[in-house]
Amino acid sequence: MLALVIAAAMQAASPESGSEPPLAPPDVSFQVDDAGIRRFYPEAARRARVEGSAVANCVIMPSGHLQNCTLEAESPEGHGFGKATLLLLSRLRIAEKAGDGSPTAGRKFHFPMRFKLPR
């Protein structure tokens, strides 16, 4: 079975007041089922047995959805890992509160993602 491993870290956006502390960087790792892998792992990369990664940054909305997501890096380029990461982010919802109890709305969400094939 293919594995799609996600490591995510949240960081505070630079607030104007400077009084809001950064969020603790929680690591989130999980595997999705075969249907999820088919949806998010770039098909050509899967067939070619290419692994890769991408890093994106977004802003967390009050609803928990992410907006203004931009791709920061993709490796190797040209295999669709950046596009797949942005597609996944468009379907994520973030909790209203961070681990320390502070609100997540308006904060930056830094999302490194690694795509792995089975060994």
C-alpha positions as MATLAB code, in Angstrom:
seq = 'MLALVIAAAMQAASPESGSEPPLAPPDVSFQVDDAGIRRFYPEAARRARVEGSAVANCVIMPSGHLQNCTLEAESPEGHGFGKATLLLLSRLRIAEKAGDGSPTAGRKFHFPMRFKLPR';
ca = [
       0.000    0.000    0.000;
       1.214    3.518   -0.785;
       1.730    5.909    2.091;
       1.050    9.602    2.032;
       2.807   11.158    4.997;
       1.944   14.648    6.101;
       3.911   16.732    8.569;
       2.365   20.081    9.382;
       3.416   22.949   11.575;
       1.461   26.051   12.481;
       3.155   29.354   13.133;
       1.659   32.667   14.102;
       1.389   35.310   11.449;
       3.102   38.544   12.322;
       0.375   40.395   14.216;
       0.460   44.176   14.170;
       0.413   44.329   17.963;
       3.170   41.747   18.326;
       1.416   40.424   21.442;
       0.138   37.143   20.013;
       2.613   34.310   20.680;
       3.497   31.852   17.927;
       1.639   28.554   17.951;
       3.552   25.537   19.158;
       4.522   23.527   16.067;
       2.426   20.370   16.429;
       3.374   17.509   14.133;
       0.522   15.790   12.411;
       1.272   12.489   10.711;
      -1.245   10.139    9.210;
      -1.759    7.760    6.349;
      -4.688    7.916    4.012;
      -6.390    4.898    2.502;
      -5.852    3.744   -1.081;
      -8.679    5.975   -2.365;
      -7.073    9.024   -0.755;
      -3.712    8.131   -2.193;
      -5.177    7.856   -5.663;
      -6.734   11.279   -5.171;
      -3.631   13.131   -3.929;
      -0.494   11.273   -5.057;
       0.353   12.548   -8.551;
      -0.515    9.671  -10.914;
       2.505   10.026  -13.222;
       4.857   10.182  -10.223;
       3.228    7.101   -8.695;
       3.569    5.132  -11.930;
       7.205    6.248  -12.310;
       7.802    5.375   -8.618;
       8.989    8.927   -7.873;
       8.778   10.240   -4.316;
       8.720   13.927   -3.563;
       7.792   16.764   -1.293;
       6.290   20.222   -1.288;
       5.957   23.107    1.145;
       3.039   25.530    1.152;
       1.912   28.445    3.295;
      -1.700   29.470    3.931;
      -3.786   31.639    6.241;
      -6.297   29.972    8.575;
      -9.818   31.390    8.259;
     -12.315   31.547   11.186;
     -14.134   28.587    9.585;
     -10.937   26.520    9.781;
     -10.534   26.482    6.015;
      -7.263   27.651    4.518;
      -6.953   30.545    2.088;
      -4.241   32.345    0.159;
      -2.199   29.145   -0.081;
       1.055   29.580   -1.935;
       3.607   27.013   -2.918;
       7.010   27.706   -1.370;
       8.959   24.704   -2.688;
       8.508   21.464   -4.610;
      10.966   18.631   -5.152;
      11.521   17.213   -7.632;
       9.912   19.819   -9.824;
       7.623   18.831  -12.638;
       6.056   15.773  -10.990;
       2.930   17.458   -9.600;
       3.745   17.346   -5.882;
       3.091   21.074   -5.419;
      -0.281   20.907   -7.154;
      -1.230   17.824   -5.103;
      -0.287   19.600   -1.869;
      -2.416   22.624   -2.733;
      -5.316   20.322   -3.616;
      -5.049   18.583   -0.250;
      -4.879   21.919    1.584;
      -8.067   23.056   -0.132;
      -9.829   20.184    1.643;
      -8.328   20.541    5.134;
      -9.979   22.221    8.102;
      -7.946   23.426   11.066;
      -9.232   23.376   14.646;
     -10.434   26.700   16.085;
      -7.947   26.492   18.950;
      -4.281   25.617   18.995;
      -2.788   23.238   21.540;
      -2.172   26.167   23.889;
      -5.830   27.264   23.620;
      -5.147   30.319   21.478;
      -7.311   30.917   18.394;
      -5.958   29.762   15.050;
      -7.986   32.137   12.843;
      -5.799   34.619   11.005;
      -2.612   32.718   11.682;
      -0.164   31.402    9.160;
      -0.187   27.664    8.447;
       3.156   26.321    7.247;
       2.662   22.919    5.622;
       5.559   20.668    4.583;
       4.339   17.496    2.889;
       6.228   14.384    1.892;
       4.970   11.831   -0.615;
       6.366    8.325   -0.040;
       5.979    5.054   -1.859;
       6.131    1.641   -0.138;
       9.499   -0.045    0.129;
];
